[in-house]
């Protein structure tokens, strides 16, 4: 059975860095409206906009102080309504970011909650006494360094924050909190929102005893991820909002297994449409969050197959992504942003558009935007700035982590969208809130718009190919030559046709003798980033080479 929305091509917009329409150096909603024609021309059918709600922007909007209004820096509610109208006019759906594990500490609920222990909003959040020795309630660490507990002098208790201390966790055990959230979702659904990307989707149901992990400041995923009431919460959300409005729901879900992910995304479970898993993006960070551990092409291949094969065996659903606002630029991480910049950018796009699952494109990946080097004072992200502060306070030598910091920091993905080689890459007429990647003079939309051999042109072709061949939406997924250390080979097959996808995930040229059981010469090249000589039997796949071969059922032997 095919889920609704399976044909979508979803483009993620990080509004602060997308397009500044009013010359204040920060992207905004009217800037998004200005670029809807560009997105329509690219072939995008749906946009996910990272938070644009009222926020002190401690975490660039993932710290919300008013869920029902647009932050003035992004515009007004009327601007949002215009955006909805203009997007829908172009048959582009709009997903909003649902950030409900926590609010900002400047949200009225939290301002009330911290006034007194008996305030009606007290148990909207998670407050606990410290230990007798003056220590926090437990040894849990925040994702953004330090303790996950912050002391509040007024009421003499600690509050939980899995992220920054300006992002107090909501208490989902409280039915009033759930009611507030579903009401808020009704508000945005009433404005025509087509669905939600759900932030930190499996962290809402915590072990409310807050047991120690035994390791100071360990991020206690075992006690807050995929907790006991998560399915109950999403079934309620599905019934009260998603089903009622026919909406798409995409859960950002780190730390699951394919089976557990299927319990959130199987149609009959009536919870989420799909999840975005983390198996491939955390490969280089196994020893430490700020490590840059070596990752082989085979590691990358196994991480992908470790998800894509079982999830479909369990009838679960994934979004396909290699980039987002939290991850390094994909061409720098999984490709080669120097010697094989274009080849690897296009090969990765082929991967993302041909794996089973709904493809997500993160702003700038379609032109091959790369990681960016920052001087220490040029960083903006709370996650990395907190880590610098933690290293300083604990007397840790930051240099031991700098390779990982430079490679993994989230600001890599948040440099302004590179529209042209003009001032500030055409992003803004004012000095941008964050450094523009200096390579904007050669990597920008304007430069690629009219180049049929550009990365942008490849994205347009691949999106069109995906729209014209539903085998990429509903075709069976079969892996070939699973043990090959550099080549990823798989087929997608339905009644009408079969696609054969061959991708070199490495920077080595690979000579490959096709399995003779496949009559590969009956296939035609549909798309490739290198020239294939016939017969295809003995392929020489160049570094980051990729090809998509097709055979129609009419020609099947
Ligand atoms: O990210 C949650 C999350 O998984 C992050 O901790 C991410 O893995 C990490 O930053 C990678 O280094 C979501 C949002 O995508 C992120 O932007 C927010 O900062 C976070 O939640 C809190 O809302
Ligand atoms: Ca602006």
PDB file of N, CA and C and ligand atoms in Angstrom, residues 20 22 24 26 28, ligand 2:
ATOM      1  N   UNK A  20      17.259  37.051   2.549  1.00  0.00           N
ATOM      2  CA  UNK A  20      16.909  38.226   3.368  1.00  0.00           C
ATOM      3  C   UNK A  20      16.228  39.259   2.466  1.00  0.00           C
ATOM      4  N   UNK A  22      14.595  42.074   3.546  1.00  0.00           N
ATOM      5  CA  UNK A  22      14.458  43.463   4.031  1.00  0.00           C
ATOM      6  C   UNK A  22      15.781  44.048   4.519  1.00  0.00           C
ATOM      7  N   UNK A  24      18.223  43.197   6.642  1.00  0.00           N
ATOM      8  CA  UNK A  24      18.721  43.243   8.028  1.00  0.00           C
ATOM      9  C   UNK A  24      19.755  42.147   8.279  1.00  0.00           C
ATOM     10  N   UNK A  26      19.360  38.970   8.025  1.00  0.00           N
ATOM     11  CA  UNK A  26      18.783  37.697   8.470  1.00  0.00           C
ATOM     12  C   UNK A  26      17.695  37.280   7.482  1.00  0.00           C
ATOM     13  N   UNK A  28      14.254  35.669   5.917  1.00  0.00           N
ATOM     14  CA  UNK A  28      12.894  35.882   6.436  1.00  0.00           C
ATOM     15  C   UNK A  28      11.851  35.245   5.516  1.00  0.00           C
TER      16      UNK A  28
HETATM   17 CA1  LIG B   2      15.493  39.883   6.879  1.00  0.00          CA
END
